[in-house]
Coordinates of C-alpha atoms and ligand atoms in Angstrom, one line a residue:
X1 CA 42.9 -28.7 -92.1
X2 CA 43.9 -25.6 -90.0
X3 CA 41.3 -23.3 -91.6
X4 CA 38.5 -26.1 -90.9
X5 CA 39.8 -26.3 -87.1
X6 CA 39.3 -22.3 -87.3
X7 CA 36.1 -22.6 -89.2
X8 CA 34.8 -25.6 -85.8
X9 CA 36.0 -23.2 -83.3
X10 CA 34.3 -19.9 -84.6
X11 CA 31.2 -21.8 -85.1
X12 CA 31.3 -23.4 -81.9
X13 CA 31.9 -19.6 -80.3
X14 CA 28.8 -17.8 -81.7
X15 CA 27.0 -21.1 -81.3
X16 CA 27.4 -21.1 -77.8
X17 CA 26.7 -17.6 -77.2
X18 CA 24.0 -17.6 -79.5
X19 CA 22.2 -20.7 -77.9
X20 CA 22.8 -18.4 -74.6
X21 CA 21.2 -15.1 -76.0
X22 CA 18.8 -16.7 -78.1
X23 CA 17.0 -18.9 -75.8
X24 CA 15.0 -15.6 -74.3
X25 CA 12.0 -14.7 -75.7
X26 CA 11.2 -11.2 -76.6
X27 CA 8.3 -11.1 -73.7
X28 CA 10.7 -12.9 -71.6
X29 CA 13.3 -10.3 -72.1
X30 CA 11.0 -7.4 -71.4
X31 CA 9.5 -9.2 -67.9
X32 CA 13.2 -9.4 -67.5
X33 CA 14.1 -5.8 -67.9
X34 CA 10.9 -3.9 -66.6
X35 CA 12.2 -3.2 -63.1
X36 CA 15.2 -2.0 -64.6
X37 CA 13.5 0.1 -67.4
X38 CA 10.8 1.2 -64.8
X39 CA 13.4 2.1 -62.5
X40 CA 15.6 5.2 -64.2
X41 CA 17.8 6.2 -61.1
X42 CA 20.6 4.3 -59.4
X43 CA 23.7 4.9 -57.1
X44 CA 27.3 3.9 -58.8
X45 CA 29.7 3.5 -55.7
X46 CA 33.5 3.2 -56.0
X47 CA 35.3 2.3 -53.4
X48 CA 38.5 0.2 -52.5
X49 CA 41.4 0.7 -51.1
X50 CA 42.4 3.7 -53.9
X51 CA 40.8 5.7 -51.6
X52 CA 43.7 5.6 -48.9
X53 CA 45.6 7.4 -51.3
X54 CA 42.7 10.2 -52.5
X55 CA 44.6 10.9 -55.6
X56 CA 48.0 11.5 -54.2
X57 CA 51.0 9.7 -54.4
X58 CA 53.8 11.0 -52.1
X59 CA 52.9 14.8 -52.2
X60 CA 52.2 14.2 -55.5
X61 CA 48.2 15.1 -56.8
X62 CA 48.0 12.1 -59.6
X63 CA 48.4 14.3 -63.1
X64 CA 45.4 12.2 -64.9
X65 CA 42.0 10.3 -64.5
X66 CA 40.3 9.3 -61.6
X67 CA 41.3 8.4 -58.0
X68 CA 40.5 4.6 -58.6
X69 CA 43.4 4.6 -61.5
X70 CA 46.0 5.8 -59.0
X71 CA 48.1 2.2 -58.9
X72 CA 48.5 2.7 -62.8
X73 CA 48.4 6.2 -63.4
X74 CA 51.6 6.6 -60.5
X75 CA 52.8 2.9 -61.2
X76 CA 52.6 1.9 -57.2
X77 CA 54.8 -1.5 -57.1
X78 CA 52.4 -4.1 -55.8
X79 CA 54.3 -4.5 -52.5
X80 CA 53.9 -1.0 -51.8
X81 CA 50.2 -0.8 -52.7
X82 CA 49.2 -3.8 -50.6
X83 CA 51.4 -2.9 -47.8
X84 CA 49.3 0.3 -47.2
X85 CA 46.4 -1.6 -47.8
X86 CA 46.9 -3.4 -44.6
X87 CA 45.9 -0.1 -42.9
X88 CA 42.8 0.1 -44.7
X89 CA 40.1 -0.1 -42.0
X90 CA 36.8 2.0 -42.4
X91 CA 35.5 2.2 -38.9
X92 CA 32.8 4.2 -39.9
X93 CA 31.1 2.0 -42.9
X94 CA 27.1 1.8 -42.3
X95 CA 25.8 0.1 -44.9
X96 CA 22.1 1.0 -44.2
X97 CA 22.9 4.9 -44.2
X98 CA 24.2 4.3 -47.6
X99 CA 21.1 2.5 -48.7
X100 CA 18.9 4.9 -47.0
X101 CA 20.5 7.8 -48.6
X102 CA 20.2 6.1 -51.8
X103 CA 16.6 5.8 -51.2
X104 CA 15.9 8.9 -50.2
X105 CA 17.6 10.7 -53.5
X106 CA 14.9 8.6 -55.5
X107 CA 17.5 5.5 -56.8
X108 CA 16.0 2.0 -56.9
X109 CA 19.5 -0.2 -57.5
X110 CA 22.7 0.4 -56.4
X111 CA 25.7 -1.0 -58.3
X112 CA 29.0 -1.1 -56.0
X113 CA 32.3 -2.0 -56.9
X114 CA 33.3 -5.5 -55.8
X115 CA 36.3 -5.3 -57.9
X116 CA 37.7 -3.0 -59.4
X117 CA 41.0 -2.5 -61.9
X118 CA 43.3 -2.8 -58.8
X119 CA 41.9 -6.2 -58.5
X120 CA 41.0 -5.5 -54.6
X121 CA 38.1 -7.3 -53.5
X122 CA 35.5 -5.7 -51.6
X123 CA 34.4 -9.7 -50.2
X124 CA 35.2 -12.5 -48.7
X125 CA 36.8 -14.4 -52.0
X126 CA 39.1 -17.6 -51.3
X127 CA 39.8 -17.4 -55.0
X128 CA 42.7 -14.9 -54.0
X129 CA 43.9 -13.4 -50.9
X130 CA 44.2 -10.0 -52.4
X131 CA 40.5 -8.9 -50.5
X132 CA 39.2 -7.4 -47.6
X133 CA 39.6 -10.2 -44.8
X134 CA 42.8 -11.3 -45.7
X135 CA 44.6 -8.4 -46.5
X136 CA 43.5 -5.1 -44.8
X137 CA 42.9 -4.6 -40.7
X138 CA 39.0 -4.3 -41.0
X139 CA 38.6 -8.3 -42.0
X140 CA 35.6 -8.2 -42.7
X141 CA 33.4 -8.9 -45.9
X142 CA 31.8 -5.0 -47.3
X143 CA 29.7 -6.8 -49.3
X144 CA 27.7 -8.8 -47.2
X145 CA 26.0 -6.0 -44.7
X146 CA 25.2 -4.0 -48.1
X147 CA 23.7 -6.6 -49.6
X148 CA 21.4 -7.2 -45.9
X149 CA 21.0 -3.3 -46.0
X150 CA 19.7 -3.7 -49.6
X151 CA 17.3 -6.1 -49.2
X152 CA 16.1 -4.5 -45.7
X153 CA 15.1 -1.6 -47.6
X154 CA 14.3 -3.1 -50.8
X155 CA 17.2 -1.7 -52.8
X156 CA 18.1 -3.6 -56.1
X157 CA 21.8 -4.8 -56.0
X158 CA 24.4 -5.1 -58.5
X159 CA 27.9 -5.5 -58.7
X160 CA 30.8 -4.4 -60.8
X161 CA 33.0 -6.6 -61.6
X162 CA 36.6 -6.0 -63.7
X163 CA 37.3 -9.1 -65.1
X164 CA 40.3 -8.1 -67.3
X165 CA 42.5 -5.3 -65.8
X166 CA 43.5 -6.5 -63.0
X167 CA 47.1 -5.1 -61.8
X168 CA 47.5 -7.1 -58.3
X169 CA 46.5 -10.5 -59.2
X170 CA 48.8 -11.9 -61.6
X171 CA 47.9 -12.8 -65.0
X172 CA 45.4 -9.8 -64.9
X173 CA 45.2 -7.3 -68.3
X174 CA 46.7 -3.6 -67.8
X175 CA 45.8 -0.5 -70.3
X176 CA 49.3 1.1 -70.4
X177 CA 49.3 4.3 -69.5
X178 CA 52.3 6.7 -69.5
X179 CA 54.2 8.0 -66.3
X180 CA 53.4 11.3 -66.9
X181 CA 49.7 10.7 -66.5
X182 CA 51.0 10.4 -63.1
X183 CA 53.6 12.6 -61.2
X184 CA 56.7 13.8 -62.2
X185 CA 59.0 10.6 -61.5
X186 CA 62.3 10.8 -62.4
X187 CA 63.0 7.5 -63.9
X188 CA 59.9 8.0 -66.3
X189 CA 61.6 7.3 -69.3
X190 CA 62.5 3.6 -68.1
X191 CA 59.2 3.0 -66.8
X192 CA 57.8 3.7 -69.9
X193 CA 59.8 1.7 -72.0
X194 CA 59.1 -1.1 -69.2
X195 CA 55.6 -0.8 -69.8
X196 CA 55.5 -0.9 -73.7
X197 CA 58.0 -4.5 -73.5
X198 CA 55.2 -5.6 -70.8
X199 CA 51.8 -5.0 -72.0
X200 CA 51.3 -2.1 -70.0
X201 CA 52.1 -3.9 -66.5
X202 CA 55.1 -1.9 -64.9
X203 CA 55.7 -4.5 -61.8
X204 CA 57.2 -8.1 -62.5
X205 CA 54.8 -9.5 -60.0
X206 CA 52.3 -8.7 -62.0
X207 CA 53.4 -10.8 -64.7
X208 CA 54.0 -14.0 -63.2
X209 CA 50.7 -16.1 -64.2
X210 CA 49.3 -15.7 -68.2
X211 CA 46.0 -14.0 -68.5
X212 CA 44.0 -17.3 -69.5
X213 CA 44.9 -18.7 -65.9
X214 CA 44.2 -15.4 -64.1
X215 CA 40.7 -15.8 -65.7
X216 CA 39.8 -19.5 -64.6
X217 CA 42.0 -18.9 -61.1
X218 CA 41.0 -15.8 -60.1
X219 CA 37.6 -14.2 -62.3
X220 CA 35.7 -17.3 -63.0
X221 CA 35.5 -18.3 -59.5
X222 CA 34.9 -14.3 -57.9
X223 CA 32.4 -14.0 -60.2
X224 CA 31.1 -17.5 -59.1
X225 CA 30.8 -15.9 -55.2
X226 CA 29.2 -13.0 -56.0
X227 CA 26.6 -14.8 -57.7
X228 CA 25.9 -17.3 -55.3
X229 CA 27.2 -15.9 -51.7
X230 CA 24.8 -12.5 -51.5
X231 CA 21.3 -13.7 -52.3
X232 CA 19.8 -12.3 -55.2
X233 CA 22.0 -10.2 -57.7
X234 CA 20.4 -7.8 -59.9
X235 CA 23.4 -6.0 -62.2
X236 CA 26.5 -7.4 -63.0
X237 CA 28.4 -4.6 -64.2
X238 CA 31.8 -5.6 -66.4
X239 CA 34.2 -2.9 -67.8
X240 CA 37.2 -2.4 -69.9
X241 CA 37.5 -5.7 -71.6
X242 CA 41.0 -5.0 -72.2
X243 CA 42.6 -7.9 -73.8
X244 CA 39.6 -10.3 -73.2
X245 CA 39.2 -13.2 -75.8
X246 CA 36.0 -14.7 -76.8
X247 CA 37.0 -18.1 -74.3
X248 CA 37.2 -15.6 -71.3
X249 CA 34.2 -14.0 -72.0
X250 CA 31.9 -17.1 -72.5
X251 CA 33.4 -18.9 -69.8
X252 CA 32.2 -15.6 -67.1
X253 CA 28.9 -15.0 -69.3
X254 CA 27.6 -19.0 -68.5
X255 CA 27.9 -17.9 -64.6
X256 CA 25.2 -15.5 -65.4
X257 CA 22.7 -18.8 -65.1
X258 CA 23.6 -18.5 -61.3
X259 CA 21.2 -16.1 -61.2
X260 CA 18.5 -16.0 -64.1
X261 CA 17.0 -12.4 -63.8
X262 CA 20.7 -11.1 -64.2
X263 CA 21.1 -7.8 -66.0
X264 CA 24.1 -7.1 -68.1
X265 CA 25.7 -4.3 -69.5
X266 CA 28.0 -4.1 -73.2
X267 CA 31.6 -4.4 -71.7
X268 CA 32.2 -7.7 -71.3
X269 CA 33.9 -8.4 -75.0
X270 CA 33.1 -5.7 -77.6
X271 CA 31.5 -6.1 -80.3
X272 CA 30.1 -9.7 -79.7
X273 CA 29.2 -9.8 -76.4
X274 CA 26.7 -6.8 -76.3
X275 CA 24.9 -7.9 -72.6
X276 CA 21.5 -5.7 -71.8
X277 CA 22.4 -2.3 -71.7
X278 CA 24.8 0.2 -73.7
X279 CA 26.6 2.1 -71.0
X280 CA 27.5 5.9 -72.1
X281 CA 30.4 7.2 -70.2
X282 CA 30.2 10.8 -68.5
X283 CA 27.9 12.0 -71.6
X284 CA 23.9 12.0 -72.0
X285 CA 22.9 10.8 -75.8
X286 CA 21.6 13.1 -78.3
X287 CA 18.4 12.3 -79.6
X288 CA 20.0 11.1 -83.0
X289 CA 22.7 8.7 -80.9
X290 CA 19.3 6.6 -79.7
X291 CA 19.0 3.1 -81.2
X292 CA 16.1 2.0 -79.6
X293 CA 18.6 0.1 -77.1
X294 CA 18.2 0.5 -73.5
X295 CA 21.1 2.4 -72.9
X296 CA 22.2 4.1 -69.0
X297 CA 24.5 6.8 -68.4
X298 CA 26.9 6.7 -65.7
X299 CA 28.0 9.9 -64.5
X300 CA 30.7 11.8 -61.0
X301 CA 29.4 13.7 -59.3
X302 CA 33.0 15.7 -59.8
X303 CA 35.8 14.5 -61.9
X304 CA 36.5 11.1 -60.1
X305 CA 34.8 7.9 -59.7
X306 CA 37.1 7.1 -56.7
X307 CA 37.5 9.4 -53.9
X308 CA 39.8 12.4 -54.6
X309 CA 40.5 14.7 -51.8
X310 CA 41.4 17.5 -53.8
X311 CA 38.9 17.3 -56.8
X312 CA 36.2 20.2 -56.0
X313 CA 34.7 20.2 -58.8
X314 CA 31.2 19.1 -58.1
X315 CA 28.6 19.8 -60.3
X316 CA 25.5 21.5 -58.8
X317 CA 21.9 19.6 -57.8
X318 CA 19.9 21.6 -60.5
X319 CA 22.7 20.1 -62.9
X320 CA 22.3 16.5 -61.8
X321 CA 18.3 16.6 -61.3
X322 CA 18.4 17.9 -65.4
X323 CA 20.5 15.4 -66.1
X324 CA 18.1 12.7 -64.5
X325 CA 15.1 14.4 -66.4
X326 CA 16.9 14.8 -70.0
X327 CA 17.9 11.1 -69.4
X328 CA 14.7 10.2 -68.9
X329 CA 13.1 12.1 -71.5
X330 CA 15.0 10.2 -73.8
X331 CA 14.3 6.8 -72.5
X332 CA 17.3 5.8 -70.5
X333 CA 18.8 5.6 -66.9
X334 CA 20.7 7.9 -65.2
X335 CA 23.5 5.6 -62.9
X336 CA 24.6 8.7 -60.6
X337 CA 28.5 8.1 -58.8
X338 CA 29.7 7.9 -55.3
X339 CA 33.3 7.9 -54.4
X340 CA 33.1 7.4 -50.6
X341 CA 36.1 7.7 -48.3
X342 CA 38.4 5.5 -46.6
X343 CA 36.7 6.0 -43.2
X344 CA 33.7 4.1 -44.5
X345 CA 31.8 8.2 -45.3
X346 CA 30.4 9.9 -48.2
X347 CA 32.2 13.0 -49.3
X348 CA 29.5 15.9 -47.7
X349 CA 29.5 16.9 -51.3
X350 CA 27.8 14.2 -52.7
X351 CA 25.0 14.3 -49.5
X352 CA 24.3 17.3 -49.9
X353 CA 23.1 17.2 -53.5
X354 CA 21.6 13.3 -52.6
X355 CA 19.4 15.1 -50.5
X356 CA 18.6 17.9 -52.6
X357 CA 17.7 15.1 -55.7
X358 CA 15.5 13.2 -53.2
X359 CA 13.9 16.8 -52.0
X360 CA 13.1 17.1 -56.3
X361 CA 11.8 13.6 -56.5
X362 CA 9.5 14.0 -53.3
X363 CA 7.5 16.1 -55.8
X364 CA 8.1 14.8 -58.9
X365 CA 8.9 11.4 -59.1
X366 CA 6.4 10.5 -61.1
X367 CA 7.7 12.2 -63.7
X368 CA 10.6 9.8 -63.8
X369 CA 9.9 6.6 -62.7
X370 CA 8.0 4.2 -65.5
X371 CA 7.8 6.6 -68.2
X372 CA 8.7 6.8 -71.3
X373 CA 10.4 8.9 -73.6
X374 CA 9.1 12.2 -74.8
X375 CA 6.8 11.5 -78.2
X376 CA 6.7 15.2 -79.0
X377 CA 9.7 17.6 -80.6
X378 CA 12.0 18.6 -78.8
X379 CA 11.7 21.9 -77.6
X380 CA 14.0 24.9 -76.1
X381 CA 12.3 25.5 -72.2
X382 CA 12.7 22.2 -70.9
X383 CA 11.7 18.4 -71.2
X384 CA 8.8 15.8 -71.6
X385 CA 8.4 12.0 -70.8
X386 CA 5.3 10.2 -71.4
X387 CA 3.1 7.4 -69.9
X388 CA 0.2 5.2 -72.0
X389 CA -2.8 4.8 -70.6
X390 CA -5.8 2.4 -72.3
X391 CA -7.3 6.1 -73.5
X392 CA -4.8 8.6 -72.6
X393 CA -1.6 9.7 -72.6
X394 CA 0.2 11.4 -69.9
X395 CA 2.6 14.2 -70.8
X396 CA 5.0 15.2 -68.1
X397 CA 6.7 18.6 -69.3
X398 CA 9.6 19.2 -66.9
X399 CA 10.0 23.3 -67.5
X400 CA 13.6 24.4 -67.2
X401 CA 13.3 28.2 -68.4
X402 CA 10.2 29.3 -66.8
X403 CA 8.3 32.1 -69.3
X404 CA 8.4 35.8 -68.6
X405 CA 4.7 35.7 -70.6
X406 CA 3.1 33.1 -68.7
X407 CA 3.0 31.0 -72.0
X408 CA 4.8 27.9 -72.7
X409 CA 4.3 25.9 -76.4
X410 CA 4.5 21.8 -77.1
X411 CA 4.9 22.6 -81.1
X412 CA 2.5 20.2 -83.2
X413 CA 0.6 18.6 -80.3
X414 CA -2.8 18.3 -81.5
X415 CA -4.5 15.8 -78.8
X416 CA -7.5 16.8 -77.3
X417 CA -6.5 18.2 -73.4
X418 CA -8.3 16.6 -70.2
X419 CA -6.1 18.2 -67.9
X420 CA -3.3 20.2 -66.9
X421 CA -1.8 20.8 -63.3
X422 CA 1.2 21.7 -61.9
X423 CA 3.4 18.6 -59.3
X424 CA 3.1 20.2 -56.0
X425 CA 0.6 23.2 -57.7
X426 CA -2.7 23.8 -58.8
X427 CA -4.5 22.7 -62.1
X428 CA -2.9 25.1 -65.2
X429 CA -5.2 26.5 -68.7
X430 CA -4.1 24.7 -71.3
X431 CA -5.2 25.1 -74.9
X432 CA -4.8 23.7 -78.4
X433 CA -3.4 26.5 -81.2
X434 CA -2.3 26.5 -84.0
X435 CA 0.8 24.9 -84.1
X436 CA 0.3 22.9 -80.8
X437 CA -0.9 23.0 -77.5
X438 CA -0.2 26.3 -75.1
X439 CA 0.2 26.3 -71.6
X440 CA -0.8 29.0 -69.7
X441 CA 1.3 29.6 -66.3
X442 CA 1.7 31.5 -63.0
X443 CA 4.4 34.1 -63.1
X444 CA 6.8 32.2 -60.4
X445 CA 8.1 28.5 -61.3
X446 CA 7.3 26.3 -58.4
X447 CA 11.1 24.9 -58.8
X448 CA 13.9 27.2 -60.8
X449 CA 15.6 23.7 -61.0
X450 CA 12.3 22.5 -63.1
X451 CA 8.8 22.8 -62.5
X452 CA 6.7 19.4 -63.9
X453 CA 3.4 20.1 -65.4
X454 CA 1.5 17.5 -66.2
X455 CA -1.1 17.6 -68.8
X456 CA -3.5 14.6 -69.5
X457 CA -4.8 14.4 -73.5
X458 CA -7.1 12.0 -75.3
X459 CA -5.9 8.8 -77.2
X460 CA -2.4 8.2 -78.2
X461 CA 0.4 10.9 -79.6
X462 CA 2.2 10.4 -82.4
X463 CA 5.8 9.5 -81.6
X464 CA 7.6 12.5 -84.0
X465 CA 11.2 11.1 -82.2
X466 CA 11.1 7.1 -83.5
X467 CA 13.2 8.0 -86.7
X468 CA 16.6 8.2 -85.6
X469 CA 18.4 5.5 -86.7
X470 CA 21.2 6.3 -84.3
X471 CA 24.5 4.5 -83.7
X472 CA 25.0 5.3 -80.0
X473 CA 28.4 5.5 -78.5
X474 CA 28.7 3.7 -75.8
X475 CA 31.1 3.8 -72.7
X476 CA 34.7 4.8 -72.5
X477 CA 37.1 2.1 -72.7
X478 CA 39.7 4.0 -71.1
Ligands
LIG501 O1 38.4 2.6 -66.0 C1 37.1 2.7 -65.5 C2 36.9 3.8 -64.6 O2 37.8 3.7 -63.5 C3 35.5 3.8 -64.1 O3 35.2 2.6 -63.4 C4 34.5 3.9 -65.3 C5 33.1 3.8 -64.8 O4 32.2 3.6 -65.8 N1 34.8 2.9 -66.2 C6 36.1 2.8 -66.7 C7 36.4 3.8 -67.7 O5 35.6 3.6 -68.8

């Protein structure tokens, strides 16, 4: 009787998701996804109240992971957290800068976090008064100017959404981490053996609810007023599905009809609720990871996704602008991260090299939006993406190490050639050889960062890449 109960249940599970996944055809799925696919580039913002506390707790620079983990990684007690969120007020918030920054670096969506693991909400939410009205002095909803700001300058939208961690609201899932990851506190040893009796939560007040009802008291109906109270949605980003059960999950994924054109990502419920898009974490696939999935890799700018006032460790423009073209080259988006401050700012770090993107992508955006991943072998100076034409193909060859010679080899491209020019330069020699095509160029790269020729041949080129039968890792789980 029991195993037939089981045997009901399971079936009704995959039914029910199935029925969900299943009902999209494959042509529906692609209309679905082109914008996305199409786009390549978009903004990642976290920000909450974490960054009050910029990665230190009482003199204390937190020992591990990013700002946004500091509750956890320094075990705050809830009263002291939200009592210091009560100061929270960013004065200087403009939504529209944001957006218009965003813009200018060449990103088409912006996914922000409306909730995060702290369980802080970033909007008006009467499902819990853990948000920005009711418990911080600025009072007012984040969300709502963003999403004006957004559509005002025709910015896709998305949100992230944590819908198992959650270490304010009760009832919410905690990773356990281990008082060292924190600061040196002297009752560590207690705390940790707190944590490993309680699931990783280290405050009773955290405990006070069971997960199921944290789910349909406090995530189901969030996640019900994010996708009904901004106007159209465009992302919903989930992550670390610590602890979630297969009820959980299909009860958030059957919101996702409150807004049709949705896209997903994998971390709602691993393995069986794989969403849209496979999420790699702070790493860029190798060509023998792809699967032929869409896939997007989210990425700091330094070492935290939340702001940290003492991590300097940003990585340079001509590292990020590679990244965007290796990412494309290999078919996937690049979701670029901005920890902004408690004052409502960007770190001047991350302008800077916003600006010095959108300066890259003023010239060679073309290279990057709607293209597709490079058909030829990889090769050693720098990277190609492709666009089909009816007759032609379009290579873009993005040239990282610019030749001493003047000479510059696709190996085994045998095409005929109709043109060859340099973004933001003149028209280039190019000649078929031997083993492949050669390009012939002027001494000085336009761009040390990389220089895009692009080089027009006849008909369609053989795809040399499709093979790999990849199994691509996706996103940390933390
Ligand atoms: O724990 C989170 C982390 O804080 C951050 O949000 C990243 C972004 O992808 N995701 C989780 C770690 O995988």
């Amino acid at each position: 009787m029991k195993k037939l109960i089981l045997a009901v249940a399971v079936w009704t599970v995959s039914a029910n998701m199935l029925s969900a996944q299943t009902a999209e055809s494959k042509s529906e799925k692609d209309t679905r996804m082109e914008w996305w696919r199409e786009a390549r580039f978009g903004m990642f913002i976290h920000w909450g109240v974490y960054s009050q506390w910029a990665g230190v707790y009482h003199g204390h620079e937190q020992a591990r992971g990013g700002a946004e983990w500091i509750m956890n990684r320094c075990k705050i007690p809830v009263a002291e957290y939200q009592e210091r969120a009560k100061s929270f007020n960013p004065v200087k918030y403009d939504p529209d800068a944001w957006v218009k920054l965003a813009k200018e670096a060449g990103m088409k969506y912006i996914v922000i976090t409306a909730k995060h693991h702290d369980g802080f909400a970033l909007f008006d939410s009467k499902a819990s008064k853990w948000n920005i009205v009711d418990a911080t002095a600025y009072g007012k909803d984040l969300l709502k100017p963003l999403a004006e700001a957004c559509r005002k300058y025709g910015m896709k939208l998305g949100f992230y959404y944590s819908q198992a961690q959650d270490w304010n609201n009760p009832g919410g899932a905690v990773a356990r981490k281990e008082m060292r990851e924190g600061w040196p506190n002297p009752d560590s040893t207690k705390i940790d053996a707190y944590t490993k009796a309680h699931n990783g939560h280290w405050d009773p007040a955290q405990e006070t609810r069971s997960f199921a009802r944290y789910i349909d008291e406090v995530a189901v109906p969030q996640v019900k007023e994010l996708l009904t109270n901004y106007g159209d949605i465009a992302v919903l980003w989930w992550d670390t599905p610590t602890n979630m059960i297969d009820d959980a999950a299909l009860k958030l994924q059957a919101l996702l009809k409150l807004q049709p054109n949705i896209i997903t990502n994998d971390r709602l419920k691993r393995p069986n609720f794989p969403g849209d898009t496979k999420t790699p974490e702070q790493k860029i696939p190798t060509q023998s990871e792809l699967d032929g999935k869409d896939w997007e890799t989210c990425m700091t700018m330094n070492g935290s996704w939340g702001y940290k006032s003492w991590d300097h460790k940003w990585k340079s423009a001509q590292t990020l602008i590679r990244n965007l073209v290796d990412i494309a080259s290999k078919g996937g988006n690049y979701l670029l991260n901005v920890g902004p401050k408690d004052d409502g700012t960007f770190p001047q770090e991350s302008i800077d090299r916003l600006k010095e993107i959108g300066e890259w992508m003023k010239i060679n955006h073309e290279a990057i939006y709607a293209t597709k991943a490079s058909p030829v072998a990889p090769f050693d100076w720098g990277r190609c993406t492709s666009v089909k034409s009816k007759n032609n193909t379009t290579l873009y060859f993005s040239v990282f190490n610019w030749p001493s010679d003047g000479k510059l080899l696709v190996p085994g491209l045998k095409n005929k050639i109709v043109s060859a020019k340099l973004l933001g330069g003149g028209n280039l020699k190019a000649q078929l050889v031997n083993d492949g095509m050669q390009l012939n160029v002027p001494a000085k790269a336009i761009d040390p960062i990389a220089s895009v020729i692009k080089v027009v041949v006849k008909g369609e080129v053989p795809n040399v890449n499709l093979d790999s039968n990849g199994m691509m890792k996706t996103g940390a789980l933390d």
